[in-house]
Coordinates of C-alpha atoms and ligand atoms in Angstrom, one line a residue:
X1 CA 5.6 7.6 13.6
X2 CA 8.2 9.4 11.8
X3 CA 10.1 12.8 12.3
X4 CA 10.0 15.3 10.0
X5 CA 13.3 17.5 10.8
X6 CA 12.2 21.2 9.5
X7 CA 15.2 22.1 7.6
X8 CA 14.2 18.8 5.1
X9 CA 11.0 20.6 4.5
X10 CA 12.7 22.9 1.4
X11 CA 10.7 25.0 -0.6
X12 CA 13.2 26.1 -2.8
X13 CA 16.5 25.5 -5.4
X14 CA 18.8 27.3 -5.9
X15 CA 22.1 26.2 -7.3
X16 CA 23.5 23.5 -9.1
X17 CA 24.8 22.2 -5.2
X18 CA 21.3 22.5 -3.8
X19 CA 19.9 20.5 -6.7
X20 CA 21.8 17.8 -6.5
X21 CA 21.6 17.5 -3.0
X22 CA 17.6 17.4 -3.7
X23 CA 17.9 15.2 -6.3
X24 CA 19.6 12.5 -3.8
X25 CA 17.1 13.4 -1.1
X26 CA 13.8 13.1 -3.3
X27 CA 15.8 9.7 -4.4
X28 CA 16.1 8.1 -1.1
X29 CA 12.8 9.1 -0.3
X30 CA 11.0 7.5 -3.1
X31 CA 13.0 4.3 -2.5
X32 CA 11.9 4.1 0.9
X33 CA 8.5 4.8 0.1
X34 CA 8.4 1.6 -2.3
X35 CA 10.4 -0.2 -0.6
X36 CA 10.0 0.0 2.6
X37 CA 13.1 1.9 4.4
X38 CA 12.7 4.7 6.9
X39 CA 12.1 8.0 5.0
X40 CA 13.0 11.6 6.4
X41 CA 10.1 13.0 4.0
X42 CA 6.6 12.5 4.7
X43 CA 4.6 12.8 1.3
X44 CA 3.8 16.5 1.6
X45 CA 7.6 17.4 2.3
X46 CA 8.4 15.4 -1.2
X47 CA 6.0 16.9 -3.1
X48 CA 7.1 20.4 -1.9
X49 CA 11.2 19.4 -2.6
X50 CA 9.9 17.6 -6.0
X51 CA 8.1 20.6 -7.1
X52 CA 10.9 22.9 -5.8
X53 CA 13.0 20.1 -8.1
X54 CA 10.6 21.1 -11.2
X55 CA 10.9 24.5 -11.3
X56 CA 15.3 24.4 -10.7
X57 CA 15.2 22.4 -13.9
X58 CA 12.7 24.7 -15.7
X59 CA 14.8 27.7 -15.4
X60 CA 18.1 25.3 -15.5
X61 CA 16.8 23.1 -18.7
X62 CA 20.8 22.5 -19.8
X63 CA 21.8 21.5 -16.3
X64 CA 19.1 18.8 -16.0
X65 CA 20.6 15.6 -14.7
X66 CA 19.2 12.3 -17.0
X67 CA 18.1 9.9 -14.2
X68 CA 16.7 13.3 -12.5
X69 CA 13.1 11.5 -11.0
X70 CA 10.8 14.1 -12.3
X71 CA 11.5 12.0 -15.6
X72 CA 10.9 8.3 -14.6
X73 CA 7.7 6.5 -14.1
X74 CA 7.3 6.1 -10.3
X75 CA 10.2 9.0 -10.2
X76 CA 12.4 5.7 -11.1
X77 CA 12.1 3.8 -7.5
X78 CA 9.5 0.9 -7.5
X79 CA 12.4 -1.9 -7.2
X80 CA 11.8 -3.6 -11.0
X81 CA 13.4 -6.9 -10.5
X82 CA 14.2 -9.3 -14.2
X83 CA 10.5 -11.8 -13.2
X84 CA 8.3 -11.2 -16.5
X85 CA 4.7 -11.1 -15.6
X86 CA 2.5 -13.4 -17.2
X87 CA 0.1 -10.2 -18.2
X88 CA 0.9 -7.0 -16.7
X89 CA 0.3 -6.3 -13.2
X90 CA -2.6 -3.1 -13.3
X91 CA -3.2 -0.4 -11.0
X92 CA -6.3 1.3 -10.3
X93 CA -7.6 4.4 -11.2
X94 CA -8.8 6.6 -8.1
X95 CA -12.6 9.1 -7.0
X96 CA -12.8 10.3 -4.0
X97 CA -16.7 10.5 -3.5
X98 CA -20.0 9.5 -4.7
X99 CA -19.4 12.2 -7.5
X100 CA -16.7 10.8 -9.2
X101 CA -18.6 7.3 -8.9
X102 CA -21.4 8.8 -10.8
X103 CA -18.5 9.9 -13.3
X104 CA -17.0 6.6 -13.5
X105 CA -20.0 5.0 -14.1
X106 CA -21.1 7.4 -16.6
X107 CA -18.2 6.9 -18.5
X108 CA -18.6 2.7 -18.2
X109 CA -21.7 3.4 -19.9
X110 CA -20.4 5.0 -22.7
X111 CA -17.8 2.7 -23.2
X112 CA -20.6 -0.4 -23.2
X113 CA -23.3 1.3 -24.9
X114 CA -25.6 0.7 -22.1
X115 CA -25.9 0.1 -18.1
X116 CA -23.3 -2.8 -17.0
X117 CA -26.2 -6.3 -17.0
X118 CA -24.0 -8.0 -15.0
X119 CA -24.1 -5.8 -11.7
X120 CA -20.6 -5.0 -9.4
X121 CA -18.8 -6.2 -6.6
X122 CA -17.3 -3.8 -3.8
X123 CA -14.9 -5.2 -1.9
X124 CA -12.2 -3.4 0.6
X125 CA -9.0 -2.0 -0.7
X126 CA -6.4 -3.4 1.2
X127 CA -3.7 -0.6 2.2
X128 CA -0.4 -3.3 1.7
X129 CA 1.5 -4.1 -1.4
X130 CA 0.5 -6.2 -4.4
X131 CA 1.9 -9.6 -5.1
X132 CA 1.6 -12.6 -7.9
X133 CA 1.9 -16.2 -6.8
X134 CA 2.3 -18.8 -8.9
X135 CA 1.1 -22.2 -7.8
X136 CA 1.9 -25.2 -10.4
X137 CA 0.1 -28.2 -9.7
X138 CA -1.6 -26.7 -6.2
X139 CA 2.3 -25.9 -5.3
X140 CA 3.1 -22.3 -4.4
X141 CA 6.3 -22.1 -6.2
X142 CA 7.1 -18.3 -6.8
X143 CA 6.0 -14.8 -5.3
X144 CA 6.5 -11.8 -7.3
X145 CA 6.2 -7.7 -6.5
X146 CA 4.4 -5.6 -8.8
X147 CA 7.6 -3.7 -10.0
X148 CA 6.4 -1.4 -12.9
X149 CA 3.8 -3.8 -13.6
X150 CA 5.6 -5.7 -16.7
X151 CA 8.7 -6.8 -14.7
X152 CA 8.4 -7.7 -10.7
X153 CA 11.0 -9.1 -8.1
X154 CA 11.2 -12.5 -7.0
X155 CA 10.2 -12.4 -3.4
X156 CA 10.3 -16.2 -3.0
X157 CA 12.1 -16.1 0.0
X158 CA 9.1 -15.1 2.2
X159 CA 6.8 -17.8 1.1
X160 CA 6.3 -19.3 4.7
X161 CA 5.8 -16.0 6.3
X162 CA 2.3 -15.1 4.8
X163 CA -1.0 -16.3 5.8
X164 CA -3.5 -16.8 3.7
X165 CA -0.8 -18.4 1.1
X166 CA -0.8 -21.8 1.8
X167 CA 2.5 -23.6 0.6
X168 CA 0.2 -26.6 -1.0
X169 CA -3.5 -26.0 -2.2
X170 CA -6.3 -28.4 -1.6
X171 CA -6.5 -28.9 -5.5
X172 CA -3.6 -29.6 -7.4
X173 CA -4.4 -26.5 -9.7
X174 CA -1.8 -24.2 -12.1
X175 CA -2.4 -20.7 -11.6
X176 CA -1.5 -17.4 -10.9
X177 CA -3.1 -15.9 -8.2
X178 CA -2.5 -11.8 -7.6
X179 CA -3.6 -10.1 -4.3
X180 CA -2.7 -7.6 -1.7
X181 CA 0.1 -8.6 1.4
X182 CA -0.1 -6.6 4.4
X183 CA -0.1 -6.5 8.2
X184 CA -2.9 -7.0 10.2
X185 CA -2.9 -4.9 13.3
X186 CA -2.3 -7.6 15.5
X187 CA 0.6 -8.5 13.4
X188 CA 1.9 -5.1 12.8
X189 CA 2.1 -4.4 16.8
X190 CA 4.0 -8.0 17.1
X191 CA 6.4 -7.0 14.4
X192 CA 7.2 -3.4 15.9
X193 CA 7.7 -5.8 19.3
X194 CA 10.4 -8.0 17.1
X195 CA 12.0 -4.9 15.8
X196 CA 12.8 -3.6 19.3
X197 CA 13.6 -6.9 20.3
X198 CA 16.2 -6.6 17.5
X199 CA 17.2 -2.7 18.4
X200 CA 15.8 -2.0 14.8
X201 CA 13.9 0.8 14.1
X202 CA 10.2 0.4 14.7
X203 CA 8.1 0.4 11.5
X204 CA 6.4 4.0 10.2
X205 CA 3.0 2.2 9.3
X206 CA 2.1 -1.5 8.2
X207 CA 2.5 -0.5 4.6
X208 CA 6.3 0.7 4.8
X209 CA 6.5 -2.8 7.3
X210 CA 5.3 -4.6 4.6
X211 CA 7.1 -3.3 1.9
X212 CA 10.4 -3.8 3.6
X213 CA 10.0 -7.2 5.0
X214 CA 8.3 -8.8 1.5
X215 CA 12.4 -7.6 -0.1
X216 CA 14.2 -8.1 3.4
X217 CA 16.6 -11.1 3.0
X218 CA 19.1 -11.1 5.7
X219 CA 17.2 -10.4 8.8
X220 CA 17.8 -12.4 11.9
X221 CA 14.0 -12.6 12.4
X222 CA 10.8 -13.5 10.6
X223 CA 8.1 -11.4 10.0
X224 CA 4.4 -12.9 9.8
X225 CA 2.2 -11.3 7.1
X226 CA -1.7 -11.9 5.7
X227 CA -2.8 -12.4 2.1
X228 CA -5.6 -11.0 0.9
X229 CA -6.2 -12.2 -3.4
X230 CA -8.4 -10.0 -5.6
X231 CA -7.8 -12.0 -8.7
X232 CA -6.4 -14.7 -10.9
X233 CA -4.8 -15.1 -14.2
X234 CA -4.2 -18.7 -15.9
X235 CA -0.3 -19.4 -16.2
X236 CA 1.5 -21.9 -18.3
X237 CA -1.6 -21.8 -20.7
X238 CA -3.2 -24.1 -18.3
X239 CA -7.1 -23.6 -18.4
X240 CA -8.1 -22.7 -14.5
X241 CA -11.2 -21.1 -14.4
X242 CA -13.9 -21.5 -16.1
X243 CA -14.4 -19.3 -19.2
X244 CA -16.7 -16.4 -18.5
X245 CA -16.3 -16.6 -14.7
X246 CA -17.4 -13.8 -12.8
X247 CA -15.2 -11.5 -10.8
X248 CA -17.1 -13.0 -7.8
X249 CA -16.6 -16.8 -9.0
X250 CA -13.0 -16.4 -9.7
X251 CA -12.7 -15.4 -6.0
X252 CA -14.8 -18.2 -4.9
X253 CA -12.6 -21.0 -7.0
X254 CA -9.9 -19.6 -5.4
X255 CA -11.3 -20.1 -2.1
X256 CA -12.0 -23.0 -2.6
X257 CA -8.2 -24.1 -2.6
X258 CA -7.5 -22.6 0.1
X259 CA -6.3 -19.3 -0.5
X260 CA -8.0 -16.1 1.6
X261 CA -9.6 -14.0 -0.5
X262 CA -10.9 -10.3 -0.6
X263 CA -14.3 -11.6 0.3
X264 CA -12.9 -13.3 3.4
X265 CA -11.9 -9.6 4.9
X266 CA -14.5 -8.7 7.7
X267 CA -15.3 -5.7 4.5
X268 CA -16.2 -9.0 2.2
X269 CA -17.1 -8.8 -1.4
X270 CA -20.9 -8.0 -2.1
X271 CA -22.1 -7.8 -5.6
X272 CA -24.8 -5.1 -6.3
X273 CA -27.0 -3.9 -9.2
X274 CA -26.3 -0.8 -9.7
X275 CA -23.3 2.0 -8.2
X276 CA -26.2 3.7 -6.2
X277 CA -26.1 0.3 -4.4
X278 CA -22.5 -0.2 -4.2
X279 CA -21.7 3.5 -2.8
X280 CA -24.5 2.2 0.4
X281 CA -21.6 -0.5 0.4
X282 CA -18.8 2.0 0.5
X283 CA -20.3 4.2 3.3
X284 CA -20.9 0.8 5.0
X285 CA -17.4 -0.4 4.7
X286 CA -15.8 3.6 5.2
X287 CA -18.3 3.3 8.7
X288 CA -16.3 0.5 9.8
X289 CA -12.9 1.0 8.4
X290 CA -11.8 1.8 11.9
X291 CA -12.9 -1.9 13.5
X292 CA -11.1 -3.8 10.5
X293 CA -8.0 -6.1 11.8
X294 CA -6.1 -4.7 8.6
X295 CA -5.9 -1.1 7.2
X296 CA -7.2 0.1 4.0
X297 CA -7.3 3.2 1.5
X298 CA -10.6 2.3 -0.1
X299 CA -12.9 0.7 -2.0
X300 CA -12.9 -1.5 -4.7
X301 CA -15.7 -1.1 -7.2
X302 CA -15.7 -4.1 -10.2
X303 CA -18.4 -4.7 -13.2
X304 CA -18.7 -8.4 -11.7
X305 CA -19.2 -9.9 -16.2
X306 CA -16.3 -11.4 -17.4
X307 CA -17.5 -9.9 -21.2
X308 CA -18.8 -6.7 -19.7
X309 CA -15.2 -6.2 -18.7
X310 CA -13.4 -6.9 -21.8
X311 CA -15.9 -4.9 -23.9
X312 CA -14.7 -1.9 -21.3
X313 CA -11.0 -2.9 -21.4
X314 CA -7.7 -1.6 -20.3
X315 CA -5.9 1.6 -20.3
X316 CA -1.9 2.0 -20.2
X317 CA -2.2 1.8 -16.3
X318 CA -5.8 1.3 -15.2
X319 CA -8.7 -1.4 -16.2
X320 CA -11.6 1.0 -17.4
X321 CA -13.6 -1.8 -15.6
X322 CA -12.6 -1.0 -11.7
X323 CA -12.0 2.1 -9.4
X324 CA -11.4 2.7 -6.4
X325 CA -13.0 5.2 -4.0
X326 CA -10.1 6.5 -1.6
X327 CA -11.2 6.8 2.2
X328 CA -9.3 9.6 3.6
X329 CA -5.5 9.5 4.9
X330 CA -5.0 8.1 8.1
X331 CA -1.2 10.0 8.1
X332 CA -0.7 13.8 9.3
X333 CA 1.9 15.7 10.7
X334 CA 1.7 17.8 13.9
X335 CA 4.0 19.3 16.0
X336 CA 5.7 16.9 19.7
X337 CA 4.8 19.0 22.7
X338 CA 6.0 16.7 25.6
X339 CA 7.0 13.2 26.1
X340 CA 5.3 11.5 29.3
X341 CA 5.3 8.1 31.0
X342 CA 1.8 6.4 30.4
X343 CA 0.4 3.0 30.9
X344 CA -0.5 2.0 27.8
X345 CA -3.4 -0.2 26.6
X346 CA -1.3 -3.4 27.4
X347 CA -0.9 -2.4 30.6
X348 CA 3.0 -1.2 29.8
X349 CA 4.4 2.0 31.3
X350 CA 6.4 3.5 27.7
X351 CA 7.1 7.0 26.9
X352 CA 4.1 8.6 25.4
X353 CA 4.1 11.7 22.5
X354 CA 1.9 15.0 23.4
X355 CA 1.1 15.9 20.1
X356 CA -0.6 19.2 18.7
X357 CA -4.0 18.0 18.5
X358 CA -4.8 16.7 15.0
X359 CA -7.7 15.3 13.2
X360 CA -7.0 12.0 11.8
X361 CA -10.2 10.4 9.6
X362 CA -13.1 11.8 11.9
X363 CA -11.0 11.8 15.5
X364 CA -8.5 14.2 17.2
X365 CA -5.1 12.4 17.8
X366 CA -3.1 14.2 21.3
X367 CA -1.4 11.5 22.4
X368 CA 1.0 8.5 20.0
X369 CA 3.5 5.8 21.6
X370 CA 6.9 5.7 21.5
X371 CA 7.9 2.2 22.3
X372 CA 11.0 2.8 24.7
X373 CA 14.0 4.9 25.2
X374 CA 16.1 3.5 22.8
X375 CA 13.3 4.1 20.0
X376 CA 13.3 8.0 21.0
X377 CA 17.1 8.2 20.3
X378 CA 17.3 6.5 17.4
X379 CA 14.5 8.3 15.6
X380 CA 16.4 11.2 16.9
X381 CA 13.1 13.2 18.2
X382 CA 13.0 16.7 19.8
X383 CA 10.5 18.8 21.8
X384 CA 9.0 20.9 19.1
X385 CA 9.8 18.5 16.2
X386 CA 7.2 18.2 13.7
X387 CA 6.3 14.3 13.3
X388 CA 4.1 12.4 11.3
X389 CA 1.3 10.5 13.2
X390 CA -0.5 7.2 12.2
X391 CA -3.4 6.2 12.8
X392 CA -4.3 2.6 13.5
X393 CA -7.5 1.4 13.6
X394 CA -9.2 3.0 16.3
X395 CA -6.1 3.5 18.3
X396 CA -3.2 6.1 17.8
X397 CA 0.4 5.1 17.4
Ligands
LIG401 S1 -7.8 -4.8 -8.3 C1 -6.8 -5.1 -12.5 N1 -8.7 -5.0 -5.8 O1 -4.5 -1.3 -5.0 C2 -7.2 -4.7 -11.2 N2 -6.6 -4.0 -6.1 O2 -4.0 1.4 -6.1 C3 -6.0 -4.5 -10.3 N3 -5.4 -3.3 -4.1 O3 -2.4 -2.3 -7.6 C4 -6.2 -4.3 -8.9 N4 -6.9 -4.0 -2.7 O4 -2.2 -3.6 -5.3 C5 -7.7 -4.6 -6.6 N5 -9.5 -5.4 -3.6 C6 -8.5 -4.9 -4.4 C7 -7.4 -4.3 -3.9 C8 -6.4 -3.8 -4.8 C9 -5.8 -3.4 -2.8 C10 -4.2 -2.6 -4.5 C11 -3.5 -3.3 -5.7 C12 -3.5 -2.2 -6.8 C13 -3.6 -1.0 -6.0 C14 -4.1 0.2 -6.8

């Protein structure tokens, strides 16, 4: 949970003061969001100040500063470290109902010629941050971020710290294998316990956690995290898989040394026929998205045939042969009412939020922990503050 002071929500520029004030504002922001510090601006507050950013510099065009963000991929702030990535690291391109699946899938057909022979696979969209790991010889020798996709950070320094990534495979095997780190719950609550411990700041959500611990290098603590892969590419020109592997097979091979995969999630990876068939599967998995030990965004859809995707191919950012059907947002803002003592589910008396009732992906949030004392103060909060409440799992925090 965050706090959202009102006068940050700003709707407007109007001199050269304000604007670079925003400039350094919308700045900080983004780097917390990709990086994992504690932001002042939940996403609707940026876009507002980005916007209000946009039109300054429209009307302003000679006063425009050069590393403004409205001009930078990523407004300039996913931390691009010097790690060259064996092929670049892809995003996804994003529907948010059975429409745009339809959409999708028409255009896959177009692009093929004909139906996809080969069927999909829908497996759950893990709501963390992506990493490469390189394993040479079944050792996992470096971790990577995503960066901008062509350049990533070395994040060697947590290997250790994330299950599911085993230090030494069962198979001495070269490859690079790319997947999704985040908290669980379980290990999100245990980390928020650390940070008090610590009298740091308790985390936002597991994704900001995550983000922040995979760069954090000097902390007095370690921070356990889960692996989730979603692919493999070969590395040092050393054959892995076999040629023509399904999307499914890949996963299994990798598996099969040790490493948890997508399809181990309690989601798992099915493969179906046809998208009428996979959006069953994504009602199934959005049905018990709130039961899952780890948060996700979506759904991953994939043409499972290794030729099916390359006749599709790639765009600049996205594969033309995945998407992802978003769930909706399990962050909103709402206004702090009171502050109570309340047992909470562990059987600990700590302060309690009274929130403006809000409805958070199908249930009305009135109530959010606040850790302790200490955690009030240094987040600053006030009766009639508005703050941003997460949802977790089938809990509120
Ligand atoms: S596939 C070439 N599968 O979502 C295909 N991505 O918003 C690349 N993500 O950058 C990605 N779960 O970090 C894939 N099962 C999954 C995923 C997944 C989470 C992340 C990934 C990607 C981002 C796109």
């Amino acid at each position: 949970m965050t706090t959202l002071p009102a006068a940050q929500a700003q709707s407007a520029v109007s001199s050269r003061t304000e604007y670079e004030a925003a400039l350094q504002l919308l700045r900080d922001a983004s780097r917390a969001y990709y990086s994992g510090g504690d932001s002042a601006l939940d996403d609707a507050a940026y876009d507002q100040l980005r916007h209000a950013v946009r039109v300054w510099e429209e009307e302003n065009p000679a006063e425009v500063s050069p590393d403004s963000p409205t001009g930078l991929v990523a407004d300039g702030a996913a931390p691009v470290g010097d790690v060259a990535h064996t092929t670049r690291l892809l995003s996804l391109d994003n529907v948010f109902d059975s429409v745009g699946l339809i959409a999708w899938g028409a255009s896959v057909q177009r692009r093929l010629g004909n139906a996809p022979q080969g069927g999909f696979t829908v497996e759950p969209k893990i709501d963390g941050a992506a990493v490469a790991a390189r394993y040479r010889e079944g050792r996992l020798v470096q971790l990577i971020t995503r960066g901008d996709g062509s350049h990533g950070e070395d994040i060697s320094h947590v290997i250790g710290q994330i299950d599911g990534l085993p230090e030494q495979l069962t198979e001495p095997v070269t490859v690079e294998v790319r997947g999704e780190v985040a908290f669980t719950q379980e290990q999100f609550e245990k980390a928020n316990e650390v940070r008090l411990a610590h009298n740091a700041q308790v985390f936002a959500n597991p994704r900001n956690g995550v983000a922040g611990t995979l760069r954090a290098k000097d902390r007095p603590y370690r921070l356990q995290m889960t692996f989730w892969a979603y692919g493999a590419v070969e590395l040092d020109v050393v054959a892995y898989l076999p040629a023509g592997a399904t999307h499914a097979q890949t996963l299994a091979a990798v598996a099969a040394a040790g490493i948890r995969t997508t399809a181990d999630s309690a989601a798992g990876l099915h493969i179906v026929g046809d998208l009428a068939a996979a959006q069953e599967r994504v009602d199934a998995i959005a049905a018990m998205r709130a039961q899952l030990p780890v948060g996700i965004d979506g759904v991953v859809i994939k043409m499972n045939d290794a030729a099916e995707q390359a006749a599709a191919g790639v765009g600049s950012r996205f594969p033309h042969w995945a998407i992802a059907v978003k769930l909706p947002a399990v962050e909103r803002q709402t206004v702090l009412e009171d502050v109570v003592w309340e047992v909470g589910r562990t059987g600990v008396l700590a302060p309690t939020a009274v929130l403006a009732p809000v409805e958070i992906d199908g249930s009305t949030v009135t109530r959010a922990t606040l850790h302790n004392p200490a955690d009030i103060r240094r987040r600053d909060l006030h009766i009639g503050d508005t703050v941003t409440v997460y949802k977790a799992g089938d809990i509120s925090a």
